XYZ file of C-alpha atoms in Angstrom:
763
model
C -1.158 42.955 -119.981
C -0.584 39.361 -118.812
C -4.328 38.736 -118.743
C -4.695 40.092 -122.232
C -1.864 37.839 -123.435
C -3.486 34.757 -121.954
C -6.802 35.686 -123.526
C -5.204 36.114 -126.939
C -3.497 32.733 -126.620
C -6.803 31.157 -125.688
C -8.527 32.862 -128.595
C -5.956 31.572 -131.041
C -6.148 28.073 -129.565
C -9.921 27.868 -129.865
C -10.628 29.935 -132.972
C -11.920 28.285 -136.099
C -9.250 26.931 -138.399
C -8.713 28.692 -141.747
C -10.514 25.887 -143.571
C -13.490 26.048 -141.200
C -13.617 29.835 -141.302
C -13.675 29.739 -145.097
C -16.232 26.931 -145.229
C -19.161 29.270 -145.827
C -21.939 27.429 -143.992
C -25.318 28.166 -145.531
C -27.579 27.578 -142.540
C -27.781 29.231 -139.147
C -27.649 25.792 -137.504
C -24.182 24.990 -138.823
C -22.919 28.526 -138.318
C -24.003 28.236 -134.693
C -22.513 24.766 -134.203
C -19.189 25.852 -135.711
C -18.872 29.025 -133.664
C -15.585 29.136 -131.747
C -16.062 28.751 -128.014
C -13.871 31.803 -127.460
C -16.884 33.906 -128.505
C -19.030 32.375 -125.761
C -16.835 31.481 -122.797
C -14.022 33.030 -120.787
C -10.476 32.891 -122.103
C -9.005 30.527 -119.497
C -11.905 28.110 -119.863
C -11.500 28.133 -123.629
C -7.772 27.499 -123.378
C -8.416 24.523 -121.101
C -11.112 23.188 -123.443
C -8.750 23.570 -126.408
C -6.239 21.334 -124.630
C -8.954 18.652 -124.709
C -9.484 19.166 -128.443
C -12.689 21.182 -127.969
C -12.722 24.415 -129.993
C -16.265 24.854 -131.329
C -19.799 24.568 -130.021
C -20.236 21.265 -131.869
C -17.022 19.933 -130.318
C -18.331 20.596 -126.819
C -21.866 19.376 -127.501
C -20.527 16.120 -128.942
C -18.058 15.608 -126.113
C -19.818 12.633 -124.569
C -19.213 11.672 -120.946
C -17.162 8.497 -120.618
C -19.884 7.137 -118.374
C -22.709 8.162 -116.102
C -22.751 7.606 -112.351
C -25.767 7.564 -110.112
C -25.704 9.551 -106.880
C -27.297 6.572 -105.131
C -25.012 3.986 -106.740
C -21.775 2.680 -105.260
C -18.710 1.823 -107.371
C -17.108 -1.622 -107.163
C -13.675 -0.590 -105.853
C -12.181 -4.009 -106.630
C -12.221 -3.042 -110.324
C -9.876 -0.030 -110.085
C -6.324 -0.485 -111.381
C -3.047 1.466 -111.011
C -2.856 4.363 -113.448
C -6.626 4.529 -113.969
C -8.258 7.948 -113.945
C -11.526 7.184 -112.177
C -14.657 8.661 -110.693
C -15.891 6.461 -107.873
C -18.967 6.642 -105.675
C -18.097 5.348 -102.209
C -18.612 5.938 -98.492
C -16.063 7.262 -95.998
C -14.971 4.528 -93.610
C -14.205 5.761 -90.106
C -12.740 9.129 -89.137
C -10.033 10.671 -91.378
C -6.633 10.986 -89.699
C -4.356 14.064 -89.751
C -0.620 13.585 -90.232
C 2.370 15.944 -90.133
C 3.629 18.781 -87.944
C 4.135 21.632 -90.437
C 0.842 23.626 -90.682
C 1.761 24.530 -94.269
C 2.218 20.906 -95.319
C -0.325 18.670 -93.625
C -1.680 15.343 -94.783
C -5.174 13.949 -94.309
C -5.705 10.224 -94.732
C -9.154 8.727 -95.238
C -10.479 5.383 -96.379
C -13.275 4.800 -98.901
C -15.333 1.641 -99.063
C -17.993 0.082 -101.248
C -18.966 -2.224 -98.386
C -16.457 -4.888 -99.420
C -13.243 -3.303 -100.735
C -11.327 -0.405 -99.180
C -9.406 2.352 -101.003
C -7.190 4.820 -99.103
C -7.290 8.481 -100.185
C -4.757 11.146 -99.232
C -4.999 14.952 -99.260
C -2.162 17.476 -98.857
C -2.518 21.129 -97.866
C -2.402 23.765 -95.184
C -4.052 23.098 -91.849
C -7.128 25.216 -92.662
C -7.801 23.070 -95.742
C -7.286 19.922 -93.695
C -9.953 21.151 -91.274
C -12.365 21.842 -94.155
C -11.764 18.446 -95.791
C -12.167 16.675 -92.481
C -15.532 18.376 -91.986
C -16.629 17.205 -95.420
C -15.395 13.624 -95.075
C -17.734 12.525 -92.320
C -17.769 8.818 -91.470
C -20.473 6.950 -93.391
C -21.193 9.795 -95.846
C -21.260 8.950 -99.555
C -19.409 11.012 -102.145
C -18.109 11.120 -105.700
C -14.299 11.101 -105.850
C -12.433 11.883 -109.078
C -8.706 11.276 -109.409
C -5.964 8.888 -110.452
C -5.232 5.541 -108.853
C -1.646 5.190 -107.687
C 0.367 2.785 -105.569
C 1.946 3.610 -102.210
C 3.733 0.968 -100.143
C 2.317 -1.795 -102.365
C -1.236 -0.590 -101.763
C -3.620 1.135 -104.162
C -4.563 4.673 -103.208
C -6.091 7.829 -104.658
C -4.036 10.944 -104.061
C -5.693 14.337 -103.698
C -8.934 13.587 -105.572
C -11.546 16.183 -106.391
C -14.738 15.250 -104.563
C -18.264 16.208 -103.657
C -20.246 14.688 -100.787
C -23.871 13.643 -101.262
C -26.785 13.004 -98.944
C -29.103 9.993 -99.257
C -31.093 11.802 -101.976
C -28.057 12.636 -104.091
C -27.872 16.322 -103.096
C -24.540 17.976 -102.288
C -23.666 18.192 -98.614
C -22.121 21.438 -97.346
C -20.604 24.260 -99.376
C -20.039 23.831 -103.093
C -18.417 25.728 -105.930
C -20.441 26.871 -108.935
C -19.394 23.858 -110.966
C -20.271 21.455 -108.163
C -23.662 23.110 -107.877
C -24.185 22.244 -111.535
C -23.380 18.639 -110.721
C -25.783 18.742 -107.777
C -28.537 19.925 -110.122
C -27.910 16.915 -112.330
C -27.992 14.558 -109.365
C -31.170 15.961 -107.858
C -32.877 16.078 -111.254
C -32.172 12.542 -112.430
C -29.671 10.945 -110.122
C -27.176 10.777 -113.024
C -23.793 12.473 -113.238
C -21.818 12.540 -116.473
C -18.084 11.897 -116.049
C -16.332 13.738 -118.889
C -12.821 13.415 -120.272
C -11.025 16.036 -118.161
C -7.652 17.527 -117.328
C -5.945 18.829 -114.234
C -6.973 22.391 -115.102
C -10.480 21.449 -116.155
C -12.127 18.810 -113.934
C -15.197 16.916 -115.042
C -17.493 19.143 -112.966
C -16.347 22.223 -114.862
C -16.690 20.566 -118.272
C -20.270 19.695 -117.335
C -20.978 23.270 -116.270
C -19.526 24.756 -119.477
C -21.487 22.299 -121.619
C -24.676 23.246 -119.781
C -23.990 26.971 -120.290
C -23.444 26.522 -124.037
C -26.518 24.307 -124.281
C -28.663 27.185 -122.984
C -27.457 29.300 -125.929
C -28.761 26.771 -128.475
C -32.452 27.203 -127.647
C -34.515 27.086 -130.851
C -31.771 25.426 -132.913
C -33.151 24.016 -136.188
C -32.635 20.326 -136.820
C -30.450 19.659 -139.891
C -32.079 16.300 -140.651
C -35.276 16.182 -142.701
C -38.325 15.067 -140.709
C -38.834 11.971 -142.853
C -35.242 10.795 -142.240
C -35.652 11.190 -138.480
C -38.957 9.330 -138.560
C -37.708 6.520 -140.814
C -34.671 5.862 -138.641
C -36.371 6.541 -135.281
C -34.093 9.408 -134.282
C -34.679 12.040 -131.613
C -34.158 15.716 -132.449
C -30.641 17.160 -132.362
C -31.247 19.712 -129.600
C -33.112 17.068 -127.618
C -30.120 14.742 -128.012
C -27.689 17.401 -126.784
C -29.951 18.020 -123.782
C -30.153 14.327 -122.882
C -26.355 13.997 -123.099
C -25.534 16.963 -120.872
C -28.644 17.049 -118.641
C -29.490 13.362 -118.496
C -32.895 12.076 -117.486
C -32.437 8.323 -117.846
C -29.946 5.821 -119.230
C -32.456 4.811 -121.911
C -32.780 8.409 -123.124
C -28.979 8.809 -123.072
C -28.671 5.756 -125.322
C -31.171 7.239 -127.787
C -29.296 10.565 -127.750
C -25.951 8.886 -128.444
C -27.554 6.981 -131.318
C -28.701 10.256 -132.877
C -25.245 11.846 -132.635
C -23.564 8.732 -134.028
C -26.050 8.644 -136.903
C -25.245 12.277 -137.705
C -21.510 11.527 -137.790
C -22.080 8.492 -139.998
C -24.445 10.415 -142.278
C -22.010 13.307 -142.738
C -19.306 10.878 -143.810
C -21.587 8.831 -146.034
C -23.072 11.945 -147.663
C -19.584 13.198 -148.477
C -18.643 9.899 -150.061
C -21.955 9.562 -151.883
C -21.497 13.003 -153.451
C -17.926 12.092 -154.378
C -19.163 8.922 -156.053
C -21.733 10.995 -157.911
C -19.078 13.511 -158.967
C -16.825 10.708 -160.181
C -19.653 9.248 -162.237
C -19.878 12.526 -164.190
C -16.155 12.663 -164.941
C -14.617 11.168 -168.063
C -11.745 8.717 -168.054
C -9.953 7.025 -170.937
C -11.574 3.745 -171.910
C -8.761 1.192 -171.679
C -9.222 -2.153 -173.421
C -6.622 -4.953 -173.545
C -4.697 -5.541 -176.798
C -3.994 -9.106 -177.913
C -0.503 -8.131 -179.126
C 0.384 -5.548 -176.473
C 2.774 -5.373 -173.535
C 0.271 -7.017 -171.199
C -0.154 -10.050 -173.447
C 3.614 -10.453 -173.843
C 4.117 -10.013 -170.082
C 1.535 -12.698 -169.306
C 3.158 -15.059 -171.793
C 6.552 -14.832 -170.056
C 5.373 -14.952 -166.429
C 7.426 -17.631 -164.620
C 4.425 -18.586 -162.460
C 0.703 -19.147 -162.824
C -1.680 -16.451 -161.635
C -3.965 -17.528 -158.795
C -7.702 -17.711 -159.348
C -8.034 -14.632 -157.155
C -5.536 -12.655 -159.196
C -7.382 -13.514 -162.412
C -10.787 -12.618 -160.919
C -9.598 -9.300 -159.487
C -7.750 -8.549 -162.728
C -11.002 -9.035 -164.607
C -12.821 -6.655 -162.226
C -10.148 -3.997 -162.749
C -10.150 -4.485 -166.528
C -13.944 -4.093 -166.595
C -13.681 -0.845 -164.594
C -10.932 0.545 -166.814
C -12.920 -0.187 -169.958
C -15.555 2.299 -168.801
C -15.483 6.042 -169.449
C -16.013 6.872 -165.751
C -12.833 6.809 -163.616
C -12.284 3.566 -161.725
C -12.168 4.005 -157.948
C -11.222 0.596 -156.536
C -9.537 -0.671 -153.383
C -7.482 -3.855 -153.683
C -6.827 -5.480 -150.351
C -4.898 -8.668 -149.876
C -2.723 -10.524 -147.443
C 1.002 -9.913 -147.411
C 2.355 -11.928 -150.338
C -1.001 -12.402 -152.072
C 0.311 -10.922 -155.331
C -1.210 -7.432 -155.371
C 1.812 -5.935 -157.145
C 1.462 -8.275 -160.123
C -2.245 -7.408 -160.391
C -1.412 -3.688 -160.321
C 1.414 -4.066 -162.856
C -0.903 -5.860 -165.296
C -3.372 -2.960 -165.029
C -0.570 -0.428 -165.595
C 0.607 -2.325 -168.691
C -2.932 -2.239 -170.060
C -2.852 1.550 -169.647
C 0.467 1.753 -171.525
C -0.945 -0.458 -174.289
C -3.712 2.111 -174.741
C -1.190 4.947 -175.100
C -1.380 6.240 -171.542
C 0.940 6.257 -168.527
C 0.678 4.309 -165.292
C 2.052 5.575 -161.986
C 2.665 3.677 -158.747
C 2.847 5.812 -155.604
C 4.627 4.265 -152.582
C 4.937 5.736 -149.057
C 8.689 5.236 -148.526
C 11.844 5.277 -150.629
C 12.655 1.740 -149.515
C 9.309 0.475 -150.808
C 9.431 2.572 -153.989
C 12.914 1.265 -154.767
C 11.781 -2.301 -154.083
C 8.847 -1.857 -156.453
C 11.123 -0.397 -159.122
C 13.560 -3.320 -158.837
C 10.801 -5.953 -158.780
C 8.877 -4.482 -161.721
C 11.924 -4.011 -163.936
C 13.000 -7.579 -163.158
C 9.550 -8.966 -163.962
C 9.376 -7.022 -167.228
C 12.924 -7.787 -168.336
C 13.557 -6.341 -171.806
C 9.930 -5.138 -171.944
C 11.126 -2.327 -169.619
C 14.152 -1.376 -171.687
C 12.734 1.072 -174.219
C 15.557 2.960 -175.923
C 18.298 0.589 -174.782
C 20.193 -2.157 -176.579
C 18.427 -5.498 -176.356
C 15.029 -4.056 -175.556
C 11.966 -5.817 -176.911
C 9.966 -4.214 -179.745
C 7.289 -1.931 -178.306
C 8.939 -1.910 -174.867
C 8.241 0.892 -172.431
C 10.536 2.721 -170.012
C 10.199 2.489 -166.243
C 11.444 5.422 -164.149
C 11.819 6.036 -160.416
C 11.319 9.434 -158.745
C 12.047 9.924 -155.034
C 12.940 12.861 -152.837
C 16.611 11.941 -152.696
C 17.135 12.051 -156.478
C 19.940 14.387 -157.569
C 18.971 17.538 -159.453
C 20.218 16.170 -162.776
C 18.498 12.807 -162.331
C 15.288 14.476 -161.212
C 15.311 16.785 -164.250
C 15.891 13.880 -166.657
C 13.157 11.830 -165.011
C 10.677 14.728 -165.131
C 11.407 15.218 -168.835
C 10.716 11.550 -169.540
C 7.451 11.736 -167.587
C 6.307 14.915 -169.327
C 7.186 13.647 -172.802
C 5.502 10.244 -172.369
C 8.874 8.553 -172.897
C 8.310 6.853 -169.533
C 5.229 4.654 -169.665
C 5.549 3.422 -166.069
C 6.411 5.836 -163.252
C 7.203 4.700 -159.717
C 7.798 7.132 -156.879
C 7.123 8.512 -153.437
C 5.513 11.765 -152.256
C 7.924 13.435 -154.682
C 5.336 12.694 -157.383
C 2.896 15.000 -155.566
C 5.191 18.020 -155.700
C 4.985 20.976 -158.028
C 6.790 20.544 -161.311
C 5.694 16.958 -161.948
C 3.703 16.930 -165.204
C 2.358 13.778 -166.827
C 1.902 13.552 -170.583
C -1.205 11.359 -170.445
C -1.849 9.642 -167.140
C -4.290 6.755 -167.460
C -3.911 4.878 -164.137
C -2.818 5.827 -160.620
C -1.898 2.974 -158.258
C -1.462 3.932 -154.589
C 0.334 1.268 -152.541
C -0.175 1.001 -148.797
C -3.003 3.513 -149.136
C -3.279 4.042 -145.369
C 0.085 5.881 -145.434
C -1.488 8.536 -147.656
C -4.480 10.741 -147.036
C -7.686 10.907 -148.997
C -6.684 14.365 -150.174
C -3.202 13.206 -151.194
C -4.686 10.475 -153.333
C -6.998 13.049 -154.876
C -4.125 15.506 -155.432
C -2.345 13.179 -157.855
C -5.555 12.280 -159.651
C -6.831 15.872 -159.871
C -3.503 17.293 -160.973
C -2.925 14.783 -163.730
C -5.893 15.061 -166.033
C -5.221 13.931 -169.558
C -4.921 16.099 -172.639
C -8.586 15.578 -173.483
C -9.715 16.623 -170.006
C -10.017 13.054 -168.812
C -9.143 11.834 -165.326
C -7.064 8.740 -164.564
C -8.426 5.516 -163.172
C -7.411 4.966 -159.532
C -6.453 1.705 -157.816
C -5.454 1.826 -154.149
C -3.891 -1.157 -152.399
C -3.425 -2.249 -148.815
C -1.957 -5.328 -147.194
C -3.826 -4.489 -143.990
C -7.014 -6.572 -144.127
C -10.074 -4.389 -143.666
C -13.348 -5.713 -142.242
C -16.419 -4.819 -144.280
C -17.638 -2.330 -141.677
C -14.365 -0.394 -141.811
C -14.183 -0.492 -145.595
C -17.707 0.902 -145.741
C -16.783 3.669 -143.305
C -13.302 4.708 -144.393
C -13.292 3.729 -148.067
C -16.949 4.275 -148.831
C -16.185 5.948 -152.162
C -14.327 2.882 -153.440
C -15.341 -0.495 -154.777
C -13.515 -3.260 -152.919
C -11.665 -6.272 -154.328
C -10.021 -8.844 -152.074
C -7.190 -11.340 -152.627
C -7.389 -14.077 -150.020
C -5.218 -16.901 -151.395
C -1.434 -16.892 -151.433
C 0.527 -17.809 -154.553
C 2.036 -21.285 -154.693
C 5.384 -21.574 -152.938
C 4.616 -19.330 -149.959
C 5.873 -20.984 -146.793
C 4.370 -21.298 -143.330
C 5.620 -18.997 -140.571
C 5.708 -20.340 -137.028
C 5.128 -17.564 -134.489
C 6.087 -17.881 -130.812
C 5.791 -15.357 -127.968
C 8.964 -15.182 -125.857
C 8.076 -14.074 -122.303
C 11.511 -13.079 -120.964
C 10.767 -12.470 -117.236
C 9.033 -15.835 -116.957
C 11.534 -17.725 -119.150
C 14.895 -15.869 -119.244
C 16.613 -18.683 -121.120
C 14.201 -18.281 -124.039
C 15.916 -15.060 -125.167
C 19.278 -16.839 -125.367
C 17.538 -19.542 -127.374
C 16.114 -16.884 -129.733
C 19.608 -15.639 -130.591
C 20.731 -19.233 -131.007
C 17.894 -19.787 -133.520
C 19.135 -16.766 -135.501
C 22.626 -18.283 -135.641
C 21.184 -21.645 -136.737
C 19.262 -20.051 -139.632
C 22.352 -18.126 -140.748
C 24.479 -21.298 -140.500
C 21.971 -22.951 -142.830
C 22.606 -20.204 -145.398
C 19.604 -18.042 -144.586
C 19.116 -14.491 -143.236
C 17.144 -12.762 -140.523
C 15.516 -9.523 -139.356
C 15.630 -8.126 -135.823
C 13.014 -5.398 -135.406
C 13.105 -2.873 -132.550
C 10.773 0.027 -131.659
C 13.304 2.871 -131.335
C 16.499 4.099 -132.970
C 18.200 5.684 -129.941
C 17.672 5.799 -126.196
C 17.039 9.558 -126.398
C 13.751 8.993 -128.214
C 10.642 9.033 -126.033
C 9.138 5.610 -125.445
C 5.623 7.010 -125.756
C 3.705 3.741 -125.726
C 4.490 1.660 -122.646
C 1.854 -1.058 -122.327
C 0.421 -2.310 -119.078
C 2.812 -4.717 -117.408
C 5.983 -3.474 -119.147
C 8.965 -3.291 -116.796
C 11.616 -1.595 -118.950
C 12.117 0.920 -121.740
C 12.027 -0.635 -125.184
C 15.112 -1.744 -127.098
C 16.886 0.578 -129.535
C 18.708 -0.059 -132.794
C 21.941 1.505 -131.529
C 22.165 -0.326 -128.207
C 20.896 -3.714 -129.376
C 23.031 -3.871 -132.519
C 26.157 -3.106 -130.478
C 25.248 -5.708 -127.845
C 24.565 -8.375 -130.467
C 27.796 -7.693 -132.385
C 29.813 -8.158 -129.187
C 27.660 -10.939 -127.783
C 25.289 -13.640 -129.043
C 25.632 -12.767 -132.750
C 29.357 -12.021 -132.766
C 30.965 -12.924 -136.053
C 27.812 -12.568 -138.151
C 27.543 -9.924 -140.861
C 25.175 -7.545 -139.073
C 24.003 -4.093 -140.212
C 21.372 -1.554 -139.137
C 18.547 0.117 -141.054
C 16.335 2.951 -139.860
C 14.545 6.070 -141.035
C 17.230 8.578 -140.036
C 19.751 7.127 -142.456
C 20.232 8.859 -145.779
C 18.414 7.440 -148.765
C 21.742 6.369 -150.261
C 22.764 4.548 -147.073
C 19.402 2.788 -146.850
C 19.641 1.679 -150.478
C 23.169 0.399 -149.904
C 22.195 -1.660 -146.838
C 19.050 -3.072 -148.439
C 20.941 -3.872 -151.623
C 23.639 -5.805 -149.748
C 21.040 -7.608 -147.625
C 19.016 -8.596 -150.698
C 22.218 -9.770 -152.414
C 23.050 -12.046 -149.468
C 26.096 -10.018 -148.403
C 24.607 -9.482 -144.915
C 23.311 -12.094 -142.468
C 21.215 -10.031 -140.065
C 19.451 -6.680 -140.310
C 18.645 -4.803 -137.068
C 15.947 -2.367 -138.121
C 12.971 -0.295 -137.135
C 9.607 -0.694 -138.870
C 11.124 0.779 -142.035
C 11.031 -2.890 -143.160
C 7.306 -3.205 -142.396
C 6.119 -3.101 -146.002
C 7.507 -3.901 -149.414
C 10.824 -5.469 -148.385
C 11.134 -8.695 -150.370
C 14.116 -10.904 -149.507
C 13.122 -14.538 -150.189
C 16.153 -15.884 -148.329
C 15.079 -14.246 -145.037
C 13.607 -16.957 -142.817
C 13.700 -15.637 -139.240
C 12.456 -12.485 -137.531
C 12.916 -11.478 -133.907
C 10.666 -8.582 -132.815
C 12.016 -7.014 -129.637
C 9.475 -5.511 -127.218
C 6.737 -6.735 -129.512
C 4.151 -5.395 -127.054
C 4.987 -1.891 -128.356
C 3.496 -2.748 -131.758
C -0.117 -3.137 -132.839
C -1.635 -6.344 -134.170
C -1.750 -5.222 -137.799
C 1.825 -3.930 -137.638
C 3.086 -7.254 -136.287
C 1.162 -9.059 -139.030
C 2.809 -6.841 -141.635
C 6.280 -7.357 -140.168
C 5.836 -11.120 -140.071
C 5.017 -11.008 -143.779
C 8.670 -10.169 -144.531
C 9.750 -13.794 -143.922
C 8.700 -17.092 -145.426
C 8.624 -15.521 -148.880
C 10.999 -18.038 -150.464
C 11.505 -21.790 -150.283
C 12.177 -21.915 -146.536
C 9.584 -21.858 -143.714
C 9.708 -18.830 -141.454
C 10.215 -18.423 -137.710
C 8.869 -15.292 -135.987
C 9.776 -14.721 -132.329
C 7.840 -11.998 -130.470
C 10.012 -10.994 -127.503
C 8.252 -9.252 -124.610
C 8.822 -8.332 -120.990
C 5.119 -7.907 -120.074
C 3.123 -10.222 -117.874
C 1.241 -12.915 -119.865
C -2.052 -11.849 -118.251
C -2.023 -8.261 -119.599
C -3.965 -6.919 -122.622
C -0.651 -6.352 -124.415
C 0.117 -10.056 -124.055
C -3.346 -10.884 -125.407
C -2.460 -8.996 -128.608
C 0.704 -11.014 -129.016
C -1.155 -14.263 -128.381
C -3.633 -13.350 -131.135
C -0.803 -12.824 -133.621
C 0.825 -16.118 -132.626
C -2.487 -17.967 -132.898
C -3.350 -17.164 -136.516
C -2.048 -15.794 -139.810
C -5.562 -14.926 -140.948
C -5.293 -11.190 -141.515
C -9.038 -10.620 -141.376
C -9.344 -12.355 -138.014
C -6.461 -10.239 -136.741
C -8.033 -7.075 -138.142
C -11.187 -7.771 -136.144
C -9.089 -8.303 -133.006
C -7.218 -5.082 -133.729
C -10.450 -3.136 -134.043
C -11.628 -4.438 -130.678
C -8.587 -2.863 -129.038
C -8.020 0.320 -131.065
C -10.076 3.185 -132.420
C -10.780 2.943 -136.155
C -9.049 6.243 -136.785
C -5.728 4.532 -136.194
C -6.402 1.012 -137.350
C -4.916 1.756 -140.748
C -2.164 4.067 -139.605
C -1.907 6.736 -136.973
C -1.247 9.594 -139.355
C -3.903 8.981 -141.958
C -5.146 12.250 -143.361
C -8.737 12.885 -144.266
C -11.670 13.194 -141.872
C -13.081 9.845 -142.910
C -10.400 8.078 -140.949
C -11.053 10.045 -137.771
C -14.151 8.616 -136.148
C -15.044 10.536 -133.049
C -18.175 8.767 -131.816
C -18.563 5.776 -134.114
C -17.035 2.345 -133.659
C -16.961 0.542 -136.986
C -17.677 -2.934 -135.597
C -20.300 -2.219 -132.950
C -21.962 0.502 -135.039
C -21.832 -1.343 -138.373
C -25.635 -1.559 -138.641
C -26.022 2.159 -137.914
C -23.378 3.000 -140.517
C -25.243 0.865 -143.053
C -28.453 2.761 -142.235
C -26.659 6.079 -142.726
C -25.206 4.886 -146.034
C -28.682 3.957 -147.276
C -30.075 7.319 -146.138
C -27.173 9.176 -147.790
C -27.716 7.413 -151.118
C -31.423 8.336 -151.040
C -30.704 11.957 -150.106
C -28.070 12.398 -152.814
C -30.345 10.827 -155.420
C -33.076 13.315 -154.465
C -30.664 16.282 -154.269
C -27.748 15.677 -156.673
C -26.920 19.405 -156.903
C -26.674 19.945 -153.116
C -29.509 22.450 -153.166
C -30.622 21.387 -149.676
C -28.583 23.774 -147.502
C -28.495 21.451 -144.493
C -27.110 18.544 -146.523
C -24.603 20.850 -148.206
C -23.416 22.034 -144.790
C -22.977 18.448 -143.574
C -20.613 17.803 -146.452
C -18.897 21.165 -145.920
C -18.191 20.248 -142.301
C -16.454 16.999 -143.292
C -14.509 18.606 -146.109
C -13.372 21.514 -143.908
C -11.988 19.070 -141.357
C -10.352 17.057 -144.130
C -8.714 20.193 -145.502
C -7.441 21.110 -142.026
C -5.681 17.774 -141.685
C -4.337 17.994 -145.219
C -2.901 21.453 -144.473
C -1.352 20.147 -141.262
C 0.698 17.649 -143.262
C 1.895 19.890 -146.104
């Protein structure tokens, strides 16, 4: 019964998702590649593979080894670091020594060497195992050792590694398990051993064996790529690529195989986006042209500042798109404070002038409320339709968030449905059932990376106009996106960029505060906060966690303490270095009403200091705020720090940003902080961010939609390959606009099924 239960758990863990099961693949190739591994392998193996994120045949075949080791090659042991999970090739130095007196708990100590550096290894077990290990670990014999590097008595060591001993030809010495025999076959065939991502229950040897077993079942698999595409782009066959990955012959052939699999991933994504662009081109949207006497003209005439050249140029691009009868699909990216909101508002007013509605979708209530306050202030009596003192032809601006009372929500929904509200601002609440637009002409999505591709589509798809038209779509981000990433993640959008800041934006001086090396600097940081407040200004203190009970999941190399929390730090500051200042807290667990109250008082100057989490990362606009202290700044990414820093220096006073850290200045985490302190160029920082993080997270860890989840591709290093795939996708779609080619249709189906899975996970 227990065995059956485990098997059923494994089957559920590895079975195809509902979206994949319903995908309806048209070719045998894709049906085979998307078969659940539970149909092919034993239950326990499948459960272990599922824990590594491997559920289908394609998952396992595209699970590339982290690296390849040669059975005749020796690892440089000086490069290993504490905490590393490694596979090293080294020789046994001397005779292993037995320790302990209890036959049930013995210890065997050996030393590995690369000829220069030594690495102790320790094994624990009963005396019969100690005897076996000692027989294997003969002095001078070379082996492959897989385990984790730890520290014992200030010395690096590997504890209880899995290992296999090799002779001078790379063959296994002594007895071997079935999985180690598979490794021996690799070594004797080519001298190369693939080291896979593994777990305690599923070591790299076993992953290799399972991949080899599944590979045997794919004999005769048809290639999904047309012959001319493979020839034009110099690609090896798919089955050949799988074989070279899991039964390697040479490093050169492995490189060619990886290129083929990366091209396939890029092509699937680019095909999906190319078909979406083609679908969009066949849809109808309202043609929106500016009116010389409309709201937009009157708004421009009363603007208290001059638009930048960039704002005018991007505005012209958007106006040209909206004048067409195909829906606009445009991404507007710009530095924090570059004036994206004004550009978006002008486009929304043009939509209202043409008799349609404009909606602005924000990711948080704080940001949505900020937008509502800023837009109504900018519009003045142009936003007061139906009220005393409103301008002739004014429109009404409404706000819809999840915390709205039932009565307020009902009134707001009625205004939206009746077209009484020309401008609608809201959060995810706008995506819920019951929200009906009278005639939606433009959708603006702010901080697009907080929403998924499917969420953006949900609002657009569900809000077609009365004549069957679809709204124009403008998505915005303050996270600068390199061209390679934009092409990969936003390939269905045209891209506009604002690079210049409006006049009046102040400089922000950024300094890294290394506390262990300079303890007095932290006291000076709090003193700087007091000085800014004494001068009549305000400040932010940003911390990674709300309470000490929350897991500190990301602890960078070199960190020596858990990160600060809102609760503990705010209490310490009130009683200590910031005593007497008007200090409040702000974080995501507070009610919407409490957050609005705190932000309102801070914006009104009734508070001096705000101790907050990253809820203030985007959209918070308090011109009087001139200083920000980021505690444990090493816990944040480059782009996040850049966004946070954008909250200060927005008024007439220069900003001061202090990045407090307890890591060693020589660590990678410190290098991130140094990059942020060195420049305010968001595009330079975005490139640095990409070098350190996978593209799937560069715009937000929870982005939905398969396009943001790159498994094999790296947007910077593979930019040329992505461009090749984009060109190939455009040619293929032009030749097959109706998706009659079953292989191409299945490529798109695979991406869309994954996208639907992630969308379902978040709803």
